[in-house]
Coordinates of N, CA and C in Angstrom, one line a residue:
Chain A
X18 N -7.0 -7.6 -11.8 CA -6.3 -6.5 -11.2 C -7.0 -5.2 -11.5
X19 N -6.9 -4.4 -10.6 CA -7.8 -2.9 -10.7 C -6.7 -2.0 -12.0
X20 N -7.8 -1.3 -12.8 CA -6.7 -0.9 -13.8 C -6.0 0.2 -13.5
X21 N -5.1 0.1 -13.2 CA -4.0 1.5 -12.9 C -3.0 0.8 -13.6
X22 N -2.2 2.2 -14.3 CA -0.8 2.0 -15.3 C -0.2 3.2 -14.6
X23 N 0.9 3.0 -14.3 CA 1.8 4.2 -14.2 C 2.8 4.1 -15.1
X24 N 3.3 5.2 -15.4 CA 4.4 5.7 -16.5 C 5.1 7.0 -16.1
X25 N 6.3 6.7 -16.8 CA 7.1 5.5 -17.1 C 7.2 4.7 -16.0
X26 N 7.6 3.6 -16.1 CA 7.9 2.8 -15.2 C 9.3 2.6 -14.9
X27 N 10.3 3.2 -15.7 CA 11.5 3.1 -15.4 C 12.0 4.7 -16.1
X28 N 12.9 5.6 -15.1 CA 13.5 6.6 -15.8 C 14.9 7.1 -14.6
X29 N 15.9 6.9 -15.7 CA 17.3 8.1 -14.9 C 17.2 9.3 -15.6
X30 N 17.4 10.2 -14.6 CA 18.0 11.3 -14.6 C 18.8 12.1 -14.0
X31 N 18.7 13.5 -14.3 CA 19.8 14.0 -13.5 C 19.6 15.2 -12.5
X32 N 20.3 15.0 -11.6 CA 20.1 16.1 -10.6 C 19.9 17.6 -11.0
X33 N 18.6 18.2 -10.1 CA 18.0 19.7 -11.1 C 17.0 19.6 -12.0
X34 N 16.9 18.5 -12.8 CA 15.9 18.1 -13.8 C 14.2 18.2 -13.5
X35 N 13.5 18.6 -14.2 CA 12.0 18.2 -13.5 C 11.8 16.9 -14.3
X36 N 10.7 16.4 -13.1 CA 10.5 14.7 -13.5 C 8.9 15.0 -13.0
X37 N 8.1 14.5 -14.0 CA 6.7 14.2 -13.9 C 6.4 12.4 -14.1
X38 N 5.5 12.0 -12.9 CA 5.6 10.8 -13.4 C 3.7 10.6 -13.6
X39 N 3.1 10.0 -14.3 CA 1.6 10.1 -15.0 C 1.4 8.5 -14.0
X40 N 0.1 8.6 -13.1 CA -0.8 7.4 -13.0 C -2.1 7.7 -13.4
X41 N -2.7 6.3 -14.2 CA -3.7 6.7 -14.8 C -4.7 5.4 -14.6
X42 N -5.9 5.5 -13.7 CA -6.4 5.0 -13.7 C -8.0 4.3 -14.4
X43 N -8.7 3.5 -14.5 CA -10.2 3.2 -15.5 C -11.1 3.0 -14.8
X44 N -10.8 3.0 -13.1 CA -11.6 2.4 -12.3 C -12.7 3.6 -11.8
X45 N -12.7 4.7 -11.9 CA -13.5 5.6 -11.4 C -13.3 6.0 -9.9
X46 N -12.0 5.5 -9.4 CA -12.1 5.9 -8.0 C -12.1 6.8 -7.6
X47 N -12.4 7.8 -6.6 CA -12.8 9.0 -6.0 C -10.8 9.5 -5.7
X48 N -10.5 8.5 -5.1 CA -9.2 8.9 -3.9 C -7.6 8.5 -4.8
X49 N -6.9 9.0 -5.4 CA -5.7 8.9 -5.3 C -4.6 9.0 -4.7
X50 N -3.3 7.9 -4.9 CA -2.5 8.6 -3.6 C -0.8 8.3 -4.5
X51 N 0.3 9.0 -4.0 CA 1.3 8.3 -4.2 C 2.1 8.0 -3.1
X52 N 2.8 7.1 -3.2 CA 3.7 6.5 -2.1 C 5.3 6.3 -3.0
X53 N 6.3 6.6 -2.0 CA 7.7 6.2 -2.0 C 8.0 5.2 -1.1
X54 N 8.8 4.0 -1.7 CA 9.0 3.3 -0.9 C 11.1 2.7 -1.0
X55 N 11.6 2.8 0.0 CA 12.8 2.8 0.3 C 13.4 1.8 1.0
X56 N 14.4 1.6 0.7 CA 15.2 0.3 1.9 C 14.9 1.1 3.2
X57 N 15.1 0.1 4.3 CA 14.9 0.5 5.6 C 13.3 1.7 5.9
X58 N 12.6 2.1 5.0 CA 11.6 3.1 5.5 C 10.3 2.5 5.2
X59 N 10.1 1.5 4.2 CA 8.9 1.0 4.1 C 8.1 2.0 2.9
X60 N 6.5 1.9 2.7 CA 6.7 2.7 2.3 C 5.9 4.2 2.9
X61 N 5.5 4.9 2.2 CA 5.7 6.7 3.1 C 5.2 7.1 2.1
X62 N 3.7 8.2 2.2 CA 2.6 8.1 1.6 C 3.2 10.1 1.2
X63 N 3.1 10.1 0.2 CA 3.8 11.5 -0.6 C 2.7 13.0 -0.3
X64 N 1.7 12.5 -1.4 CA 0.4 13.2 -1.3 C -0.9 12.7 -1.6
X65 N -2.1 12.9 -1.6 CA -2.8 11.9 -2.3 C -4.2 13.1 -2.1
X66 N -5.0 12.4 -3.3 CA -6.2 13.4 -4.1 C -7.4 12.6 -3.5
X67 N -8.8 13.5 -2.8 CA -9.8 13.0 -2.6 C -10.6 13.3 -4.0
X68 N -10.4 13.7 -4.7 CA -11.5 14.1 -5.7 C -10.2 15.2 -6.7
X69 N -11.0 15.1 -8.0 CA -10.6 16.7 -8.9 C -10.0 17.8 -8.4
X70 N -9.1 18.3 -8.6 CA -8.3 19.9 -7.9 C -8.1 19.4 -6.2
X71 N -8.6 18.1 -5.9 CA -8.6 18.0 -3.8 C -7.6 17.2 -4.2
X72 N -6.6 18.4 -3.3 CA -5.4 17.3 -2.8 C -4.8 17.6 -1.8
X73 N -4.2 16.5 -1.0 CA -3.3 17.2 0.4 C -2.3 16.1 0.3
X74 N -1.5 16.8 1.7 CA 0.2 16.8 1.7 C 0.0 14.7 2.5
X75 N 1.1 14.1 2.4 CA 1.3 13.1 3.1 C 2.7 13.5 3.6
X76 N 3.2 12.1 4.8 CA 4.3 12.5 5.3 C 5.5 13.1 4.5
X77 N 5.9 13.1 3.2 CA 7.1 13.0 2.7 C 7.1 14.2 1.8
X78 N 6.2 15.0 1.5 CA 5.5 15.6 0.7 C 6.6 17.1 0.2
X79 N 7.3 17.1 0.9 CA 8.4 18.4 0.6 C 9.2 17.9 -1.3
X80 N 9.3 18.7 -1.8 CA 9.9 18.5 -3.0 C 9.1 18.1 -4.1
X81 N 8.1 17.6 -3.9 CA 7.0 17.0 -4.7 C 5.8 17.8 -4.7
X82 N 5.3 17.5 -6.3 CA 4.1 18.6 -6.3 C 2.6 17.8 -7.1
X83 N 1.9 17.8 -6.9 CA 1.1 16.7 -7.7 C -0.5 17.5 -8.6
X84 N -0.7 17.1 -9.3 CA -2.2 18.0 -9.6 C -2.8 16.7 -10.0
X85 N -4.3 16.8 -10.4 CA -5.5 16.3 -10.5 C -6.4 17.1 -11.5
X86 N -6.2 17.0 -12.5 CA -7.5 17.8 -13.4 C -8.6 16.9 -13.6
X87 N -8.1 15.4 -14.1 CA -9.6 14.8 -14.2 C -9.2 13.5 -13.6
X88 N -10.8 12.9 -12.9 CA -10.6 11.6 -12.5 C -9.5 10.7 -12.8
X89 N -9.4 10.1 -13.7 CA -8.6 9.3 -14.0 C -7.0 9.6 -14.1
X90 N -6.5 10.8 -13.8 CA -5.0 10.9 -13.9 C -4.5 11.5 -12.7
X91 N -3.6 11.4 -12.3 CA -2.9 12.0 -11.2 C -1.4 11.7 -11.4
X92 N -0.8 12.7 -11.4 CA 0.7 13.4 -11.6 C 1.1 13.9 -10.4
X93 N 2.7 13.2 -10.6 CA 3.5 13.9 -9.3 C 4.7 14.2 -9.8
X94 N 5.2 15.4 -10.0 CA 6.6 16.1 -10.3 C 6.9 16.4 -9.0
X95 N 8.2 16.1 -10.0 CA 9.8 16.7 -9.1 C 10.1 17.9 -9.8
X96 N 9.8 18.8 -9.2 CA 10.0 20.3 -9.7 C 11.9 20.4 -9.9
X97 N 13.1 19.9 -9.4 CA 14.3 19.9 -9.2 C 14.5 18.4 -8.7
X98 N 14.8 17.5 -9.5 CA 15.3 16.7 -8.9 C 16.4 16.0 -7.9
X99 N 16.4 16.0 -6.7 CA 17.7 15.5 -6.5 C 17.8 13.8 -6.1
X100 N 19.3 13.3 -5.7 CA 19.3 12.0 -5.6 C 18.8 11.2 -4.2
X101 N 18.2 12.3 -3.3 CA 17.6 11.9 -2.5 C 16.0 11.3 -2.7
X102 N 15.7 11.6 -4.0 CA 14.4 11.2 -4.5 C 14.7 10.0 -5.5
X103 N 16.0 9.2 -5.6 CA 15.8 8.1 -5.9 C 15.0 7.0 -5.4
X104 N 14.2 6.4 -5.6 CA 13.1 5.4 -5.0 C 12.1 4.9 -5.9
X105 N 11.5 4.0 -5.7 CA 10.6 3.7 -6.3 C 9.2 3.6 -5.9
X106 N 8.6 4.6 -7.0 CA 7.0 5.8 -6.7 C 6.0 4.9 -7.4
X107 N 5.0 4.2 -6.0 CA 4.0 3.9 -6.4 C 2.1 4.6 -6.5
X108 N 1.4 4.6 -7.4 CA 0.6 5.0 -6.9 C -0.6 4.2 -6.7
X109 N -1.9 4.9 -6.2 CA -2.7 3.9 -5.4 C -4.1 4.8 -5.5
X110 N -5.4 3.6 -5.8 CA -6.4 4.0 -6.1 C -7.5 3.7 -4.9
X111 N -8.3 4.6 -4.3 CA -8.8 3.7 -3.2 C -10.8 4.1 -3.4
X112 N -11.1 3.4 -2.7 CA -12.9 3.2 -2.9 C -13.1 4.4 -2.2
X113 N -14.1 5.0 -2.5 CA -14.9 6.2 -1.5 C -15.0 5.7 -0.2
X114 N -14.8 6.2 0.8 CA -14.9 6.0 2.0 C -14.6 4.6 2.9
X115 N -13.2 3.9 2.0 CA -13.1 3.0 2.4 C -11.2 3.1 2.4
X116 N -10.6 2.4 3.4 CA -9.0 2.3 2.9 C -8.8 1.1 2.2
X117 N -9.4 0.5 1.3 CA -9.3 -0.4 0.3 C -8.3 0.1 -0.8
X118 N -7.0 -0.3 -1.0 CA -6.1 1.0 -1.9 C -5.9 -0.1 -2.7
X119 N -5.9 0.3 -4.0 CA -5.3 -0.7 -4.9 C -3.8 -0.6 -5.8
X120 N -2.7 -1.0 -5.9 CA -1.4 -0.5 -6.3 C -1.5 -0.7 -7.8
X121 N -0.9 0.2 -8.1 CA 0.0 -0.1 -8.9 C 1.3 -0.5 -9.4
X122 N 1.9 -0.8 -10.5 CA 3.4 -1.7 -10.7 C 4.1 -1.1 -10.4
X123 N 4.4 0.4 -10.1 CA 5.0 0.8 -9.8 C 6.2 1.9 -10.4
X124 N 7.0 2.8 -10.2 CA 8.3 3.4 -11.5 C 9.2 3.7 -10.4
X125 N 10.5 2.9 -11.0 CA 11.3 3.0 -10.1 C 12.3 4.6 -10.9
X126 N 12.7 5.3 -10.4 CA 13.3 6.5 -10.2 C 14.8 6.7 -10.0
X127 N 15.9 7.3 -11.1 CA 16.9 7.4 -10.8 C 17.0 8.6 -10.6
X128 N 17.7 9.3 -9.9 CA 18.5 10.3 -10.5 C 20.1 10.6 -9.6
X129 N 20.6 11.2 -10.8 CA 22.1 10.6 -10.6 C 22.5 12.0 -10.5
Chain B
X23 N -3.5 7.2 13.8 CA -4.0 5.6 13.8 C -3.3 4.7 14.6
X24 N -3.8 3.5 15.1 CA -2.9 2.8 16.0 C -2.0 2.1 15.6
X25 N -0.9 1.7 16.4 CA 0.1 0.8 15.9 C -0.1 -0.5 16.1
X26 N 0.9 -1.6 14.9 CA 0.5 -2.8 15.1 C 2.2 -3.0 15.6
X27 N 2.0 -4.3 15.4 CA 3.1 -5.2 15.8 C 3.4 -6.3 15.0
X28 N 4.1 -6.8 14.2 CA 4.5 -8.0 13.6 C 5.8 -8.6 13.7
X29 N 5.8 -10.0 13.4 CA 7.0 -10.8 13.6 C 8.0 -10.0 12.3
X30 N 9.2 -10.2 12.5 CA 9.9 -9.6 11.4 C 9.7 -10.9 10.2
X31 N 10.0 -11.7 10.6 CA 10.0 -13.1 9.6 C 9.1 -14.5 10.0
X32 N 8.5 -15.2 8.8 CA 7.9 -16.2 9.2 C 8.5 -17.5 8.3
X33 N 9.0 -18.8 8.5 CA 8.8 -19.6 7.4 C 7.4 -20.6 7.8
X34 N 7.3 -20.9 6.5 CA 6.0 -22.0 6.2 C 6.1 -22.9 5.3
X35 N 6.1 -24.4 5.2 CA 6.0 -25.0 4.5 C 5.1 -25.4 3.3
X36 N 5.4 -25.3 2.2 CA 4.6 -25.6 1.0 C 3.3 -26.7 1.1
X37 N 1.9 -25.9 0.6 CA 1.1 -26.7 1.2 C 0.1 -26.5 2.7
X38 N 0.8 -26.2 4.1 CA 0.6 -25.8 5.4 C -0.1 -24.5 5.2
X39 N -0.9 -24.5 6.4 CA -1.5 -23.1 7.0 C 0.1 -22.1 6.9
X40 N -0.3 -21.0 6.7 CA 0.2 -20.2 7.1 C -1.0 -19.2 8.0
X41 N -0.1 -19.1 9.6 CA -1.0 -18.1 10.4 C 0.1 -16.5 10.5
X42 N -0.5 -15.7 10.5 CA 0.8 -14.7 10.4 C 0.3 -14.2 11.7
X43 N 0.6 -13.8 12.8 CA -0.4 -12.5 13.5 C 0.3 -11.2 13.7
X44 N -0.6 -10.7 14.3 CA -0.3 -8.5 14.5 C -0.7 -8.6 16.0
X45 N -0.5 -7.6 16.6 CA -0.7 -7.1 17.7 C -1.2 -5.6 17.7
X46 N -2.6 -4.9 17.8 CA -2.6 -3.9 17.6 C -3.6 -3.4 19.0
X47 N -2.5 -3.8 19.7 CA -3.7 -3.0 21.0 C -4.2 -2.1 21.6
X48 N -4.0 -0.9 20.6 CA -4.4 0.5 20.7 C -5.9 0.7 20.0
X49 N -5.8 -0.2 19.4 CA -7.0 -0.4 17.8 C -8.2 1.0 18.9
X50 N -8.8 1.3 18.1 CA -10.1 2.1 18.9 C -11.2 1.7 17.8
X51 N -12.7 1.9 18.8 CA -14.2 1.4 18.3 C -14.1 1.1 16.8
X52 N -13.9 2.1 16.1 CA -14.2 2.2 14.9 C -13.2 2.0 14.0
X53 N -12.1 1.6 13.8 CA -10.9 1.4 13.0 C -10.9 -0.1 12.5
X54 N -10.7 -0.3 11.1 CA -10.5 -1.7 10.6 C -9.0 -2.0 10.5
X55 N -9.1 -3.5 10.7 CA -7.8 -3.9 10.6 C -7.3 -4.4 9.3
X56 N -6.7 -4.6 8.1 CA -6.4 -4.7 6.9 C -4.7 -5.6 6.8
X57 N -5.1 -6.0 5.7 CA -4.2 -6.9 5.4 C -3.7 -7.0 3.9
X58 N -2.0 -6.6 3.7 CA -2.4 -6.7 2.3 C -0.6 -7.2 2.1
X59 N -0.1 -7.4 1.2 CA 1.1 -7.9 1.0 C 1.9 -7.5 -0.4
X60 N 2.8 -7.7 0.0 CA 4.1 -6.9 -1.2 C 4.8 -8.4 -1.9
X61 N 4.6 -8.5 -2.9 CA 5.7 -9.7 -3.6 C 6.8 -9.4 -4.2
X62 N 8.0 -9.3 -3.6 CA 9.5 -8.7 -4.5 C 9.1 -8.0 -5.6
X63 N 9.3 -6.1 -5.3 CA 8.9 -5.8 -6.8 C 8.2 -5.4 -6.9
X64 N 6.8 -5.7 -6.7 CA 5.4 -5.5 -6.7 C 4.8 -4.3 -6.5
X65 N 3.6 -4.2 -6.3 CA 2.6 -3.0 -5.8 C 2.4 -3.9 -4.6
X66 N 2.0 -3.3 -3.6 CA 1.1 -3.9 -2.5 C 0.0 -4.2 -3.1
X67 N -0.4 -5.7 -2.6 CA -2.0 -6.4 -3.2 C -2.3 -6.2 -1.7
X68 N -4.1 -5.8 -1.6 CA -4.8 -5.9 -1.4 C -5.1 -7.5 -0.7
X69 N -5.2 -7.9 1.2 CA -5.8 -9.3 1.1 C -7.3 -9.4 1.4
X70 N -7.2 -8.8 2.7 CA -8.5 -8.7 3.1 C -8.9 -7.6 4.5
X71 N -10.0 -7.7 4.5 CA -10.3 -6.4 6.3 C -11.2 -6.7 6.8
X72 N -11.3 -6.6 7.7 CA -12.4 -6.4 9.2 C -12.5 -5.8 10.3
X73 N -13.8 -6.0 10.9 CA -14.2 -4.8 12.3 C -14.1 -5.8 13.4
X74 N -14.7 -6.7 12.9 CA -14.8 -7.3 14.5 C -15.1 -8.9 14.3
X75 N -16.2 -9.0 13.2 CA -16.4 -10.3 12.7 C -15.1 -11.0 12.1
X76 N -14.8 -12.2 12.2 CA -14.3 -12.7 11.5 C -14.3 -12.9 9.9
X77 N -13.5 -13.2 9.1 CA -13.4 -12.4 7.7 C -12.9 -13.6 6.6
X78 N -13.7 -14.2 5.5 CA -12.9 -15.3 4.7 C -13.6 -14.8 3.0
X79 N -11.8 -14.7 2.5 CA -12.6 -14.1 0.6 C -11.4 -15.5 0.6
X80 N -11.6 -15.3 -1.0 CA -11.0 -16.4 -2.0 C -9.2 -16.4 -1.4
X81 N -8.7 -15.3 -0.8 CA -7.5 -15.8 -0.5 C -7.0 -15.8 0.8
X82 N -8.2 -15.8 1.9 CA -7.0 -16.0 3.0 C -8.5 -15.8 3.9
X83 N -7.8 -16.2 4.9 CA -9.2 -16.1 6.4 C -8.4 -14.9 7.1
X84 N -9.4 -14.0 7.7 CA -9.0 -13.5 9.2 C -9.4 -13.2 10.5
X85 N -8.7 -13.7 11.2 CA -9.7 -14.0 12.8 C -9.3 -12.8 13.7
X86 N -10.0 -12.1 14.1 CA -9.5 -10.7 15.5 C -10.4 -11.4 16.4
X87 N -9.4 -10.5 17.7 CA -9.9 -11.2 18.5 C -11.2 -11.0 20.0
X88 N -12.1 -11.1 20.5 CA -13.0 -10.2 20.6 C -12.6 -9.2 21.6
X89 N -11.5 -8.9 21.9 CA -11.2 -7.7 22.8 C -10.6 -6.5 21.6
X90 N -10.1 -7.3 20.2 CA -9.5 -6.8 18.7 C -8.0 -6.2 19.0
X91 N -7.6 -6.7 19.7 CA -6.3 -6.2 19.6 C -5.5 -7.0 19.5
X92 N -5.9 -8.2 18.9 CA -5.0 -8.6 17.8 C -5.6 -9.4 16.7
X93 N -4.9 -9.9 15.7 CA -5.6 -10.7 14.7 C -4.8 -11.6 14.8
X94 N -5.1 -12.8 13.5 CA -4.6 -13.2 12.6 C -4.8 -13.7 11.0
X95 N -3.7 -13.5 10.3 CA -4.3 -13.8 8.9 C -4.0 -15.2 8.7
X96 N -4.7 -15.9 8.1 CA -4.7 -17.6 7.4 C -4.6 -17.4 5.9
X97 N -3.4 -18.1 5.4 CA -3.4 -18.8 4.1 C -3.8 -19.8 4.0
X98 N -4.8 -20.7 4.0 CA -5.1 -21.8 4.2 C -3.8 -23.2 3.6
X99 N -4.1 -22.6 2.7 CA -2.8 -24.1 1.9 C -1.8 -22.8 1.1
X100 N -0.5 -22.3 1.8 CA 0.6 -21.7 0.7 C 1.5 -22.4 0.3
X101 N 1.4 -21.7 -1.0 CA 2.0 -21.9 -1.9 C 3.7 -21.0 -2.2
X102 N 4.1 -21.4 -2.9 CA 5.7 -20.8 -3.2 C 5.5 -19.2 -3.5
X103 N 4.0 -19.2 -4.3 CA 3.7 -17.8 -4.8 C 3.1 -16.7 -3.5
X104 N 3.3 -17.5 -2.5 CA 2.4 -16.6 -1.3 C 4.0 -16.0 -0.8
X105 N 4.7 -16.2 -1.0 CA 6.0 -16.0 -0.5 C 6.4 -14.3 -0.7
X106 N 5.9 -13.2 0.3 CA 5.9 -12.1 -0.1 C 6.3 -11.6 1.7
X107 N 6.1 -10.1 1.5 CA 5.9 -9.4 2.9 C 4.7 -9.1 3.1
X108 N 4.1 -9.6 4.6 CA 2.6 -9.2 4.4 C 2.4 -8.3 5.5
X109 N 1.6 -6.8 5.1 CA 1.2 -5.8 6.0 C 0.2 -5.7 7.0
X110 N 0.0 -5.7 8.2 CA -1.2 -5.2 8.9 C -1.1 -4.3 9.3
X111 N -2.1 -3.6 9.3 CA -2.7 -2.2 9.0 C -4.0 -1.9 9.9
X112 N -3.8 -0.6 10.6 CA -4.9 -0.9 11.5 C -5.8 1.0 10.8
X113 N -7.2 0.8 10.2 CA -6.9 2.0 9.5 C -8.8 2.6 9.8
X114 N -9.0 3.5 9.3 CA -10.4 4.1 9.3 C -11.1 4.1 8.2
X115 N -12.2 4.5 7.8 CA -12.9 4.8 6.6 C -13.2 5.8 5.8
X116 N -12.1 6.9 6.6 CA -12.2 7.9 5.5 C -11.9 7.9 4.1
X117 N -11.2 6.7 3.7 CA -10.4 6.7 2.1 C -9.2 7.5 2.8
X118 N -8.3 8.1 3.4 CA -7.3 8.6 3.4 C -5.9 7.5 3.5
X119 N -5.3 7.8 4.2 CA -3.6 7.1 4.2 C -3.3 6.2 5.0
X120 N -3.2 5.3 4.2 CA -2.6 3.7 5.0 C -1.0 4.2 5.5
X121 N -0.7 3.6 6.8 CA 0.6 3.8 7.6 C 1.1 2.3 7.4
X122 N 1.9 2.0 6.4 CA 2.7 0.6 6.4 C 3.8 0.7 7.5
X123 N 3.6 -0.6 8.0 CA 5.2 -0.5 8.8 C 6.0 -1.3 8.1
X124 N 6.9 -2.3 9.0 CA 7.9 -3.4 8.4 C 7.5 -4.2 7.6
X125 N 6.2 -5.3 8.4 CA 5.6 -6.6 8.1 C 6.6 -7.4 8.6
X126 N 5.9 -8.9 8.0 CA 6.1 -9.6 8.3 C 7.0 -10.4 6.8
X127 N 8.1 -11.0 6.5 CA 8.5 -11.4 5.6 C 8.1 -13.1 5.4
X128 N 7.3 -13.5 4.6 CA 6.9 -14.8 5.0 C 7.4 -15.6 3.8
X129 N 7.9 -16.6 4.1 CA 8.5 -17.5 3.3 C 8.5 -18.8 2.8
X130 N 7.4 -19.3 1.9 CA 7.2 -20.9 1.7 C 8.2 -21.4 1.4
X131 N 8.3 -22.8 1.8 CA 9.5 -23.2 1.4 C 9.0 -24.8 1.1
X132 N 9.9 -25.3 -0.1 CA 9.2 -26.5 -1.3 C 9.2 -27.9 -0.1

């Protein structure tokens, strides 16, 4: 398995709250991404990083905010949480110039 | 990117081919077709991709077809553990954003 850990993997909270969730990868990939995935929507690609400080919006990308300082980490906060961001946030590592993405286990997300 | 098409559900017997297919007849020149699958729970794994040639790694064959607008993916012998939702994906080489749809829910059974 390609090494990506995301953390926490499991967290409730509460509505209003900021929530940072850490993926942290070993593989050296160029491309990070996060995805939410939901009953009925499949999943729906948040934002995702071509490189250091490069990042752009994906479909779902309203409420979420993500940075990149060094290769191996990529963060996605919830600046205000609400319960419409209940879901479970995966992220994904992909090769340079290829859509080869690799997942990770995944953090499933309360907030109540 | 173009859209595909998949069955909502497949069963397969323990043991048997599993063939799954897609339908992606918009595909254009340069776009690969990809395959990867979800197991209750899981992250999406990675199965396999191709342009145009036919395609076989350690876990699965896949055959497009030479007009490419459609495929199929082969499990050769599944097993209980293949029993996931599997994606096709019709995508480019920028490294940017895979578009999952439904899939296909495939189901070995003993």
């Amino acid at each position: 398995d390609a090494g990506i850990t995301q953390s926490p993997r499991h967290k409730v909270t509460e509505t209003g709250t900021p929530v940072t969730l850490r993926c942290h990868q070993t593989e050296n990939h160029r491309y990070m991404y996060w995805y939410r995935q939901d009953p009925g929507h499949g999943l729906r690609l948040i934002h995702y990083s071509y490189g250091v400080k490069d990042t752009d919006k994906g479909e779902v990308s309203d409420g979420y905010s993500v940075s990149r300082s060094k290769t191996e980490d990529f963060l996605l906060t919830l600046e205000s949480a609400t319960s419409s961001q209940t879901s479970v946030y995966f992220c994904a590592i992909g090769l340079a110039g290829g859509d080869t993405q690799y997942f990770g286990p995944g953090t499933r997300l309360t907030v109540l | 990117d173009a859209k595909t098409t998949q069955p909502t559900s497949m069963d397969c017997a323990e043991g048997r081919a599993a063939n799954l297919p897609c339908n992606h007849s918009t595909i254009s020149g340069n776009e690969y077709v990809y395959w990867y699958r979800q197991i209750h729970s899981q992250g999406p794994q990675y199965i396999i991709h191709g342009l145009k040639n036919n395609e076989t790694n350690e876990m699965a064959s896949l055959i497009i077809t030479e007009d490419r607008k459609s495929s199929t993916l082969i499990l050769p012998h599944a097993t209980l553990r293949d029993t996931a939702v599997y994606y096709c994906i019709v995508g480019g080489t920028s490294g940017s954003r895979l578009t999952f749809g439904e899939g296909t829910q495939l189901t070995v059974n003993p």
